[in-house]
Amino acid sequence: MDFAHALIDWYNHHKRQLPWRETRDPYKIWLSEVIFQQTRIVQGFEYYVRFTEKFPTVHHLANAYEDEVLKLWQGLGYYSRARNLHLAAKTVVETFDGKFPDNYSDILKLKGIGPYTAAAIASIAFNQPYPVVDGNVIRVISRWFAIEEAVNSTVGRMKIEKSVQELITGHPPGTFNQAMMEFGALFCKPRKPDCESCIFNNSCLAFRQGLVGKLPVKIKNQPPKKRFFNYLVILSGNNSNQLIYLKKRPEGDIWQGLYDFPLIETKTGTDTKSLLSSFAWKAIFNGTHPLVEQVSGEFKHQLTHQHIFAKFITVKIEENSLQNADNYNIAGLQKLHDYPIPRLIEQFLTINGFL
Ligand code: SF4
């Protein structure tokens, strides 16, 4: 039995029963592929269920407000995925008459859909022979063929793509792609793959050559950038109607479209005294006299390419005393639940009893 036959046979006996595997609906396959990029099944499963319940068709998603979509996505991270889902749904409705495009090149034109997702949708929903190349597939292929070039180099990537294209030819592409991903996730795992009981241990070159622990090879990325956020948690109003100042995150930075607080970003960690006398502080509180109520300890929040070191300074101001209040969304504390917020902000609000 060749590699693809053996793999598909293994998949048919061992695959997990998951709702997006029971459908050929390209919209639902697309949702699942986007949700499960960078996200484990156990973490993303509830999100898939909630998205398909709230937005059962591409029309429902296209007609939603961006805040609604981001709120539902809250906690998953990589928020550009949610914004792009929303934009692409609008394109499907406006440009393709609400019918999901049924070929690889049109699917690839949709916002946020790269070759990986386009291949998954085209193969699973429309049976087109495009191989999916995700982290699981890269690991299996690099080991089975003992590819020693870095898989994130051009040469290494080309070798992987060529190899998987050869393997998929002549086999049902959707099943082959799902089988590869499942095999990488469940069996040929990054650490401690169970090679002794693997169906491929006779043919796997990495196993035969003692290279399993060394493959796949990757060129190291730049170390994450450190950023220092000094958040101003501005409160006003009275006990029965307390207000909090929120700020919508701008384009071109992390968490675009979500809400956090007025922010002073500094190049290094700064003590509160220096912050209170800084130009940025005066610019924000121009014309009012904030009363500093509390300064938090440091919150460390890790993203893939950035490490955020955040401090929260809670201040009280007189109602309507901030001159540039138009820059902010002023929310009643009981309305905070309606705003999509990054996990770091959710953590602070929860610890301090605001949520
Ligand atoms: S023998 Fe080990 S390294 Fe090779 S495919 Fe199987 S699990 Fe992966």
PDB file of N, CA, C and O in Angstrom, residues 5 9 17 50-51 67 73 75 82 92 98 116 167 189 209 347:
ATOM      1  N   HIS A   5      -2.577   5.842   0.322  1.00  0.00           N
ATOM      2  CA  HIS A   5      -3.592   4.826   0.655  1.00  0.00           C
ATOM      3  C   HIS A   5      -3.531   4.471   2.144  1.00  0.00           C
ATOM      4  O   HIS A   5      -4.551   4.390   2.823  1.00  0.00           O
ATOM      5  N   ASP A   9      -6.432   5.224   4.908  1.00  0.00           N
ATOM      6  CA  ASP A   9      -6.961   4.085   5.653  1.00  0.00           C
ATOM      7  C   ASP A   9      -6.842   4.351   7.170  1.00  0.00           C
ATOM      8  O   ASP A   9      -7.786   4.134   7.933  1.00  0.00           O
ATOM      9  N   GLN A  17     -14.338  12.695  15.443  1.00  0.00           N
ATOM     10  CA  GLN A  17     -15.625  13.121  14.856  1.00  0.00           C
ATOM     11  C   GLN A  17     -15.812  14.599  15.203  1.00  0.00           C
ATOM     12  O   GLN A  17     -16.008  14.924  16.374  1.00  0.00           O
ATOM     13  N   ARG A  50     -20.222  28.633  18.530  1.00  0.00           N
ATOM     14  CA  ARG A  50     -20.881  29.939  18.712  1.00  0.00           C
ATOM     15  C   ARG A  50     -21.004  30.693  17.384  1.00  0.00           C
ATOM     16  O   ARG A  50     -22.019  31.302  17.096  1.00  0.00           O
ATOM     17  N   PHE A  51     -19.950  30.653  16.568  1.00  0.00           N
ATOM     18  CA  PHE A  51     -20.001  31.362  15.277  1.00  0.00           C
ATOM     19  C   PHE A  51     -21.073  30.772  14.361  1.00  0.00           C
ATOM     20  O   PHE A  51     -21.822  31.506  13.724  1.00  0.00           O
ATOM     21  N   ASP A  67     -18.116  45.114  15.605  1.00  0.00           N
ATOM     22  CA  ASP A  67     -17.990  44.929  17.060  1.00  0.00           C
ATOM     23  C   ASP A  67     -18.568  43.585  17.500  1.00  0.00           C
ATOM     24  O   ASP A  67     -18.040  42.931  18.392  1.00  0.00           O
ATOM     25  N   TRP A  73     -15.288  36.778  18.883  1.00  0.00           N
ATOM     26  CA  TRP A  73     -13.933  36.245  18.691  1.00  0.00           C
ATOM     27  C   TRP A  73     -13.075  36.464  19.945  1.00  0.00           C
ATOM     28  O   TRP A  73     -12.011  35.868  20.098  1.00  0.00           O
ATOM     29  N   GLY A  75     -10.799  36.627  22.939  1.00  0.00           N
ATOM     30  CA  GLY A  75     -10.095  35.567  23.663  1.00  0.00           C
ATOM     31  C   GLY A  75      -9.320  34.636  22.745  1.00  0.00           C
ATOM     32  O   GLY A  75      -8.416  33.933  23.175  1.00  0.00           O
ATOM     33  N   ALA A  82     -10.553  37.661  12.499  1.00  0.00           N
ATOM     34  CA  ALA A  82     -11.994  37.941  12.614  1.00  0.00           C
ATOM     35  C   ALA A  82     -12.392  39.099  11.695  1.00  0.00           C
ATOM     36  O   ALA A  82     -13.434  39.043  11.029  1.00  0.00           O
ATOM     37  N   VAL A  92     -18.255  38.045  -0.454  1.00  0.00           N
ATOM     38  CA  VAL A  92     -19.020  36.902  -1.003  1.00  0.00           C
ATOM     39  C   VAL A  92     -20.443  37.350  -1.331  1.00  0.00           C
ATOM     40  O   VAL A  92     -20.990  37.026  -2.394  1.00  0.00           O
ATOM     41  N   GLY A  98     -23.627  36.096  -2.893  1.00  0.00           N
ATOM     42  CA  GLY A  98     -23.903  35.280  -1.715  1.00  0.00           C
ATOM     43  C   GLY A  98     -23.529  33.815  -1.878  1.00  0.00           C
ATOM     44  O   GLY A  98     -23.737  33.021  -0.970  1.00  0.00           O
ATOM     45  N   TYR A 116      -2.991  28.345   1.971  1.00  0.00           N
ATOM     46  CA  TYR A 116      -3.348  27.238   2.854  1.00  0.00           C
ATOM     47  C   TYR A 116      -4.880  27.101   2.966  1.00  0.00           C
ATOM     48  O   TYR A 116      -5.442  26.035   2.724  1.00  0.00           O
ATOM     49  N   LEU A 167       2.291  13.386  -3.650  1.00  0.00           N
ATOM     50  CA  LEU A 167       1.562  12.392  -2.853  1.00  0.00           C
ATOM     51  C   LEU A 167       0.047  12.467  -3.036  1.00  0.00           C
ATOM     52  O   LEU A 167      -0.641  11.464  -3.012  1.00  0.00           O
ATOM     53  N   LYS A 189       3.658  13.850  16.123  1.00  0.00           N
ATOM     54  CA  LYS A 189       3.573  15.092  16.902  1.00  0.00           C
ATOM     55  C   LYS A 189       4.949  15.773  16.976  1.00  0.00           C
ATOM     56  O   LYS A 189       5.967  15.127  16.761  1.00  0.00           O
ATOM     57  N   GLN A 209      16.878   6.939   9.605  1.00  0.00           N
ATOM     58  CA  GLN A 209      18.195   7.572   9.699  1.00  0.00           C
ATOM     59  C   GLN A 209      18.445   8.220  11.073  1.00  0.00           C
ATOM     60  O   GLN A 209      19.422   8.942  11.261  1.00  0.00           O
ATOM     61  N   GLN A 347      -8.374  40.693  31.639  1.00  0.00           N
ATOM     62  CA  GLN A 347      -7.708  40.205  32.849  1.00  0.00           C
ATOM     63  C   GLN A 347      -7.708  41.300  33.928  1.00  0.00           C
ATOM     64  O   GLN A 347      -8.087  41.064  35.064  1.00  0.00           O
TER      65      GLN A 347
END
